[in-house]
Coordinates of C-alpha atoms and ligand atoms in Angstrom, one line a residue:
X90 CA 150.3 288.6 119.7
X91 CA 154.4 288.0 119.1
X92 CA 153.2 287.2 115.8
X93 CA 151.7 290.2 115.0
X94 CA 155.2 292.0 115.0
X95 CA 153.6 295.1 116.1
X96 CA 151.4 295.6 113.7
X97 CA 147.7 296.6 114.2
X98 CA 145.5 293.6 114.9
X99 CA 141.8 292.6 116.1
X100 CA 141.8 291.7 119.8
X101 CA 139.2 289.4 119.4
X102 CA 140.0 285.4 117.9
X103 CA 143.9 285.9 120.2
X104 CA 141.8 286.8 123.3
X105 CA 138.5 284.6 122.9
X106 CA 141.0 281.2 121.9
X107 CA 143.0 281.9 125.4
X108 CA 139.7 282.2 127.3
X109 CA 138.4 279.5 125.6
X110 CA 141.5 276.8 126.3
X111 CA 140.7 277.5 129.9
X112 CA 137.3 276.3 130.1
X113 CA 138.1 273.5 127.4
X114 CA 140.8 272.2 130.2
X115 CA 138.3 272.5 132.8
X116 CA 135.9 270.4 130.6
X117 CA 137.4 268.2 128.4
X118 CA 141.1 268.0 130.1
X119 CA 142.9 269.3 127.6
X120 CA 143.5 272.5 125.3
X121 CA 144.2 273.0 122.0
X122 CA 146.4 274.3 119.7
X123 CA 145.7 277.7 117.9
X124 CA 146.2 276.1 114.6
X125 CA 143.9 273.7 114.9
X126 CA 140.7 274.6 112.7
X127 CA 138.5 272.1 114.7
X128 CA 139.2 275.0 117.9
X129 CA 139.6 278.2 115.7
X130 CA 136.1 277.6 113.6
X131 CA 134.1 276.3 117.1
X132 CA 135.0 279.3 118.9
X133 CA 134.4 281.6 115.9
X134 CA 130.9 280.3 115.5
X135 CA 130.1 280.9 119.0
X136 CA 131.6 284.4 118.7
X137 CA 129.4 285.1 115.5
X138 CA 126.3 283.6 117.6
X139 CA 127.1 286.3 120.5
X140 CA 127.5 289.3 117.9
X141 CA 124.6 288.5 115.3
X142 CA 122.1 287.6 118.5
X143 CA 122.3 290.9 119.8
X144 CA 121.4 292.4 116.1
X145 CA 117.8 294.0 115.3
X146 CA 116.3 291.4 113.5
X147 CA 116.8 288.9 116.5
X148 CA 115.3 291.2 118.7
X149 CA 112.2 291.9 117.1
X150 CA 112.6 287.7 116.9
X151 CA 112.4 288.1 120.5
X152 CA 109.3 290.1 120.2
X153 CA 107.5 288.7 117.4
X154 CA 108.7 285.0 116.9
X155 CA 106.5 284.0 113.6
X156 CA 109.4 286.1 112.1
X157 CA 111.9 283.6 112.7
X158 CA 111.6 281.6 109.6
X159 CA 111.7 284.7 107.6
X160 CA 115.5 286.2 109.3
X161 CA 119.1 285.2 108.0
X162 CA 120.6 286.0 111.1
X163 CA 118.3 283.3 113.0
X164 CA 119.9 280.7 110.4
X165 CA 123.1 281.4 111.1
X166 CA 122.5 280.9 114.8
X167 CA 121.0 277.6 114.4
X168 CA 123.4 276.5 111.7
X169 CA 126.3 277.7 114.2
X170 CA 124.7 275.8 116.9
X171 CA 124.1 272.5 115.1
X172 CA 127.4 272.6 114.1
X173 CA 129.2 273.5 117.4
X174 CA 126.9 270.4 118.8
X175 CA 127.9 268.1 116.6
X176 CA 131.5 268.8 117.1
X177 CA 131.3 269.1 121.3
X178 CA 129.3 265.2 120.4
X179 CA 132.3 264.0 118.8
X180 CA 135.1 265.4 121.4
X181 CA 132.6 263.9 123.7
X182 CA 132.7 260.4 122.3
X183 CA 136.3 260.5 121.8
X184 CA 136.6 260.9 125.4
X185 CA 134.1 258.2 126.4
X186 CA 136.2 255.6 124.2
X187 CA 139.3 256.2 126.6
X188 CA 137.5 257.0 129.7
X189 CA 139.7 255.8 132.7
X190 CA 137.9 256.3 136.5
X191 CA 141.0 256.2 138.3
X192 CA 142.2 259.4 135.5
X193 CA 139.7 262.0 135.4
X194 CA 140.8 264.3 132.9
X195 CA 138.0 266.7 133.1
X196 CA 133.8 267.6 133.5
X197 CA 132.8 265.2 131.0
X198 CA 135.1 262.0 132.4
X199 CA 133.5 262.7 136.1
X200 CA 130.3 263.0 134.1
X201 CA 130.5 260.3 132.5
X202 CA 131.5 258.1 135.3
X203 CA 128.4 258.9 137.1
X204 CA 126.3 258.6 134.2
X205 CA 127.9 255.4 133.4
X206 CA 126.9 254.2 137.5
X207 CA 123.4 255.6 137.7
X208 CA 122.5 253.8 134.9
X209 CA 124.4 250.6 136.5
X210 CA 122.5 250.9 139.6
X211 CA 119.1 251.1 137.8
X212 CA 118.5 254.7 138.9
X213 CA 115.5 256.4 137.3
X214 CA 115.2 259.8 136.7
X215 CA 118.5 260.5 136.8
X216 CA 119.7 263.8 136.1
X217 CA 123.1 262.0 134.6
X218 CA 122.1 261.9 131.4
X219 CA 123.4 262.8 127.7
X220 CA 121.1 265.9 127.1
X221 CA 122.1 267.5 130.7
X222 CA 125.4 266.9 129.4
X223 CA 125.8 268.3 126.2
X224 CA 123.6 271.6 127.4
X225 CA 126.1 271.4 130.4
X226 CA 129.4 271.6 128.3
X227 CA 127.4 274.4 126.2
X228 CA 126.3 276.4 128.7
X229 CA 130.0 276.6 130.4
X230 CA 131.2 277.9 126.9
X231 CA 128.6 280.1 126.5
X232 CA 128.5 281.7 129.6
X233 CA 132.8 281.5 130.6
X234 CA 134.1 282.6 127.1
X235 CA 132.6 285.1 125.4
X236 CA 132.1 286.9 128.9
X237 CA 136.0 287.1 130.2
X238 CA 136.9 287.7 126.9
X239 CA 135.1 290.7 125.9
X240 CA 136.4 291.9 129.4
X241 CA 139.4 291.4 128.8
X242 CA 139.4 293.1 125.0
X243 CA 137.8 296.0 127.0
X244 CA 140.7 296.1 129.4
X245 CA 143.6 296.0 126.5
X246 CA 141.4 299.1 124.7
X247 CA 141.2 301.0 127.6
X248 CA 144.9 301.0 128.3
X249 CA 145.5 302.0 124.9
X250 CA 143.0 304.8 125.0
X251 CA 144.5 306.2 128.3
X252 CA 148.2 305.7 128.0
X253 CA 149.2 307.6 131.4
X254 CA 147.0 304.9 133.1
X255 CA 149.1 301.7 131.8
X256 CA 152.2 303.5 132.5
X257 CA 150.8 303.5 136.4
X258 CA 149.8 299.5 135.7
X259 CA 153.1 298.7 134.2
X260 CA 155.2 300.5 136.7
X261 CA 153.4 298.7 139.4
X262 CA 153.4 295.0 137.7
X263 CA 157.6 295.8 136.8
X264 CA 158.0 296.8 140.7
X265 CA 156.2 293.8 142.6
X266 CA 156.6 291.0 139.8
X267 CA 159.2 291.9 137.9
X268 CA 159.7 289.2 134.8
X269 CA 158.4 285.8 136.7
X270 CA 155.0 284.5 135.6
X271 CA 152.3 286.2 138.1
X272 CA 150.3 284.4 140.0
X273 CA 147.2 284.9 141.6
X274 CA 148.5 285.5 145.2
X275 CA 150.1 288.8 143.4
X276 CA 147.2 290.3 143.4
X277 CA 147.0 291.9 146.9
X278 CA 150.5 293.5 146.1
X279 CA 148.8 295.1 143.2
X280 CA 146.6 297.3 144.1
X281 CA 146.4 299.5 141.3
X282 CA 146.3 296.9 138.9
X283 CA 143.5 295.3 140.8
X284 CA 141.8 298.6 140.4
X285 CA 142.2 299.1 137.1
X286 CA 140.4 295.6 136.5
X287 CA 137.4 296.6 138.2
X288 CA 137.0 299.6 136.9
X289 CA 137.4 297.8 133.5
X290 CA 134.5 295.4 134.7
X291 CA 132.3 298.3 136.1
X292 CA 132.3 300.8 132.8
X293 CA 132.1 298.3 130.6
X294 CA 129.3 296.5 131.9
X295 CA 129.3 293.4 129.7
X296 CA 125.8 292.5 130.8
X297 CA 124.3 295.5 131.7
X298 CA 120.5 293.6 131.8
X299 CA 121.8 290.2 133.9
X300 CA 120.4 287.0 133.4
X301 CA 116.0 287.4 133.3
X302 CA 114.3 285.9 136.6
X303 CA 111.0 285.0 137.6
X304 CA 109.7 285.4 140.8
X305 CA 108.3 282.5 142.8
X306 CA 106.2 283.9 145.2
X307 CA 103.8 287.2 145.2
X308 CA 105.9 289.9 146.5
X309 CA 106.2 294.0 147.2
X310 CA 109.4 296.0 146.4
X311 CA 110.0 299.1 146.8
X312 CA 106.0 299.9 147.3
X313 CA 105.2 298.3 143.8
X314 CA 103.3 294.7 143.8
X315 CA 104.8 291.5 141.4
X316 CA 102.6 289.0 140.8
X317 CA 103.9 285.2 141.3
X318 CA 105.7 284.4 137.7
X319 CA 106.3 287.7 136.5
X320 CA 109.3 288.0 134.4
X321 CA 111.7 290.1 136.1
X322 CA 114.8 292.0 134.6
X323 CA 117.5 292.9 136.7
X324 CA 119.5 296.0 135.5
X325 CA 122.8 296.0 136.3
X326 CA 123.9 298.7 134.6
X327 CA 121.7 301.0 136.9
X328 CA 124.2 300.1 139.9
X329 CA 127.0 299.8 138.1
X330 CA 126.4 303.7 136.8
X331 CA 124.7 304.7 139.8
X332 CA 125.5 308.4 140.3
X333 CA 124.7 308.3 143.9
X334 CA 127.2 305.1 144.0
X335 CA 129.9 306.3 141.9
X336 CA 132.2 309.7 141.6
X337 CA 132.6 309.4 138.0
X338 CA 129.7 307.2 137.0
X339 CA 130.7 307.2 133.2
X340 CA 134.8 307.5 133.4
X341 CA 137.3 305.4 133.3
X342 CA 138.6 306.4 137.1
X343 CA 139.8 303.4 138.7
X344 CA 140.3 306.1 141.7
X345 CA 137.0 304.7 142.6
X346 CA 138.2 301.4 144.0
X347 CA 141.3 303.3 145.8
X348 CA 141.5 305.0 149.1
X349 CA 143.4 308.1 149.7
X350 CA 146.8 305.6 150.2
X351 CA 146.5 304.2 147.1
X352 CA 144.9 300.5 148.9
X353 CA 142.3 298.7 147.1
X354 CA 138.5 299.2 148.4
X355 CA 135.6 296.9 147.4
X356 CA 132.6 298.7 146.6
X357 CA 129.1 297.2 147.2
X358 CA 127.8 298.5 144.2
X359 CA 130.5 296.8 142.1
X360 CA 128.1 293.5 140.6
X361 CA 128.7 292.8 137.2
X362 CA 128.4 289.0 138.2
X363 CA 124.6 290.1 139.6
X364 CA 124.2 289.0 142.9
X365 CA 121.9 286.5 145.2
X366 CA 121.3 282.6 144.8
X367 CA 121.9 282.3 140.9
X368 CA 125.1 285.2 141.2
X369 CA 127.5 284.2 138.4
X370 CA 129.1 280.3 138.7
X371 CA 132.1 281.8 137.4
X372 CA 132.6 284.2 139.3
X373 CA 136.0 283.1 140.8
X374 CA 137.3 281.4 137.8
X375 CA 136.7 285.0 136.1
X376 CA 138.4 287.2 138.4
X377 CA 141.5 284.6 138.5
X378 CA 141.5 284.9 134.5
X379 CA 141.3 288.5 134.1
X380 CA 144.0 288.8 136.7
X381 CA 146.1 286.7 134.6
X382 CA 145.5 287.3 131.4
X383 CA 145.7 290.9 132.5
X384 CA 148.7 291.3 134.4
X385 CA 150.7 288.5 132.0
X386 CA 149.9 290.4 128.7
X387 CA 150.6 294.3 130.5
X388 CA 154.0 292.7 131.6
X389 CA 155.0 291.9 128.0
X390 CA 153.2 294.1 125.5
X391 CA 152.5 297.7 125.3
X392 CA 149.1 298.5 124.0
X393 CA 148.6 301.1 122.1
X394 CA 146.5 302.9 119.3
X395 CA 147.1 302.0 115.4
X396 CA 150.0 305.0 113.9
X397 CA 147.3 307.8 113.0
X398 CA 144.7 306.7 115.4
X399 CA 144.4 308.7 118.3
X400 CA 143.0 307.4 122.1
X401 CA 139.8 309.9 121.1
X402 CA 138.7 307.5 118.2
X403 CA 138.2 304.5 120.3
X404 CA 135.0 304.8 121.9
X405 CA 133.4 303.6 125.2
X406 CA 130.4 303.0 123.8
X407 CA 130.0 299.4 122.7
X408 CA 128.2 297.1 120.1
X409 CA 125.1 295.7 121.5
X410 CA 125.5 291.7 121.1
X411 CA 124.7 289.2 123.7
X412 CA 127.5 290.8 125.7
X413 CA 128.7 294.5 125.1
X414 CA 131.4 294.1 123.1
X415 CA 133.9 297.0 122.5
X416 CA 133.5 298.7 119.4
X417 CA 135.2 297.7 116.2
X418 CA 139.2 298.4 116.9
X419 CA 142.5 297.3 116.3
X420 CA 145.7 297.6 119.0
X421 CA 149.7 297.3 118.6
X422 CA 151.2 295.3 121.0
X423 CA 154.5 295.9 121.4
X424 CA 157.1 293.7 122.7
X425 CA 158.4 295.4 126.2
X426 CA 162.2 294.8 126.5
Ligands
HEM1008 C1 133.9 288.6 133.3 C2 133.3 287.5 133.3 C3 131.9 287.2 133.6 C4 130.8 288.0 133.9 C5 130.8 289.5 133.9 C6 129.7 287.1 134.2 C7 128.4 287.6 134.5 C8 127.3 286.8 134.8 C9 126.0 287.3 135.1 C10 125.6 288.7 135.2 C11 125.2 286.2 135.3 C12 123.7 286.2 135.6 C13 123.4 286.0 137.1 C14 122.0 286.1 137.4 O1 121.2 285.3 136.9 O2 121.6 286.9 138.3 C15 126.0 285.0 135.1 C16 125.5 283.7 135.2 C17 126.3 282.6 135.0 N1 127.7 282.6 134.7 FE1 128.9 284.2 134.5 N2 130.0 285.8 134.1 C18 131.4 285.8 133.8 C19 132.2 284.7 133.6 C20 131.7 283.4 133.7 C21 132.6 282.2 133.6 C22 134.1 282.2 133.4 C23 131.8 281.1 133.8 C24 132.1 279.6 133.7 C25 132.6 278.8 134.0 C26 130.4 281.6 134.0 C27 129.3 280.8 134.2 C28 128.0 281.3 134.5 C29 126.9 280.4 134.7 C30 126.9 278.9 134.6 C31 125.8 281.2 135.0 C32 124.4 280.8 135.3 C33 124.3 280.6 136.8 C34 122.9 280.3 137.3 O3 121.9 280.5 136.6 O4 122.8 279.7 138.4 N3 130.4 283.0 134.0 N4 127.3 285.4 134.8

């Protein structure tokens, strides 16, 4: 962003190559650098695969799936995937050659390490294997990148479209921190701030349908009767933007996680990370980045709207993908002395 000089930029490739260094440390050990086209064109791909999956053709794909062979948009999926495979295969490799059990650097070494001793012992069945792994590796991608870091780009907009609100966040973040790095034991000195991040998380309601589930027994809800199997969709958005919930269901208010002396209240209702046995893995990893990221960047950058663009023209209505991504926008960050 220090790069940018100021100038109007896209939120998006700064934002989703932070998020996605986090969970390639987790995974493979290590991050990379920004420059490095290997990083730059995998997380692209899986950003194009988040934004083109949610687009009309693959829905009616979802509905009619003879289609597929007919859509563009389903090639570039697979073509993104294939290639984004082969690429996580050869990091993978790389990391078998110089695997050391005494120096785990990540997922893959301790999965690899018990891969490598199930198969020693003769185990069969094992559920160490090199398919699990590869879909393992994906699925943490898939599901820990594109998901913080629309979050976060919805965060950054938000304070740009309601200056008087960052003021409040910056005030607060100059008071308790100061200029040292935060850390994550800040957050209960900040409640504002931790306000504002929720709030961010409840309007924007990156995955307003969850995850689909299928029920496992016969059961009654609410008076209606689901048969064993049925395919059930859990909306989130209808607690998230539940009037009865919420004072200002469709408002940026972060008032709603504040009580009348200004300390932070959890609400029940707040669930973007869905709730029950299969609630979001991430969950904690998520809240500790978007406190981070968060507080870091609003401690040295000012966001605001390109010159001529007022906070009116950025709109809080989203571009259906995968995720709900903000609309198309550009911010100024400006360097805060
Ligand atoms: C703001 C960030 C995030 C949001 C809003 C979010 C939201 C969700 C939601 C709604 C689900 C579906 C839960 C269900 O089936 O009921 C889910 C599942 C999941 N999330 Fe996240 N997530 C976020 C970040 C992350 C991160 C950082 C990771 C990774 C490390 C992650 C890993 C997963 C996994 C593995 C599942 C599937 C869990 C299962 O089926 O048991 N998520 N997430």
């Amino acid at each position: 962003m220090n790069d940018e000089h100021g100038k109007p930029f896209d939120t998006t490739q700064p934002v989703n190559y932070a998020v996605s260094n986090i969970i390639s440390s987790i995974v493979y050990g290590s991050r990379f650098e920004y420059t490095d086209p290997q990083f730059t064109e995998m997380v692209d791909r899986a950003n194009e695969n988040v934004r083109v999956g949610g687009s009309t053709s693959m829905m009616l794909y979802n509905i009619f799936p003879w289609l597929g062979p007919f859509l563009k948009n389903k090639k570039i999926i697979i073509h993104n995937i294939l290639q984004n495979r082969q690429q996580m295969m050869n990091l993978i490799n790389g990391l078998l050659d110089t695997l050391n059990p005494h120096d785990r650097r990540g997922f893959v070494d301790s999965f690899l390490i018990r891969k490598q001793s199930e198969e020693k012992s003769g185990k069969k069945d094992s559920y160490f294997h090199q398919d699990n792994l590869i879909m393992s590796v994906t699925n943490l991608f898939v599901a820990g990148t594109d998901t913080t870091g629309t979050t976060l780009r919805w965060g950054l907009m938000l304070m740009a479209k309601y200056p008087h609100i960052q003021d409040r966040v910056q005030e607060e973040i100059d008071r308790v921190i100061g200029g040292r790095q935060p850390v994550v034991e800040d957050r209960k000195k900040l409640p504002y701030t931790d306000a504002v991040i929720h709030e961010t998380q409840r309007l924007a309601n990156i995955v307003p349908l969850s995850l689909p589930h299928v029920t496992t027994c016969d059961v009654t809800f609410n008076g209606y009767f689901i048969k064993k199997g049925t395919t059930v969709i859990p909306l989130l958005m209808s607690v998230l933007k539940d009037p009865s919930e919420w004072e200002k269901p469709n408002s940026f208010y972060p008032e709603h996680f504040l009580d009348e002396k200004g300390q932070f209240v959890k609400r029940d209702a707040f669930m973007p990370f869905s709730a029950g046995r299969r609630v979001c893995l991430g969950e904690s990893l998520a809240r500790m980045e978007l406190f981070l990221f968060f507080t870091s960047l609003l401690q040295s950058y000012r966001f605001t709207t390109p010159p001529g663009v007022s906070g009116d023209e950025l709109d809080l209505k989203g571009v259906v993908g995968i995720t709900l991504n903000p609309s198309p926008h550009k911010l100024c960050a400006i360097r805060r002395s």
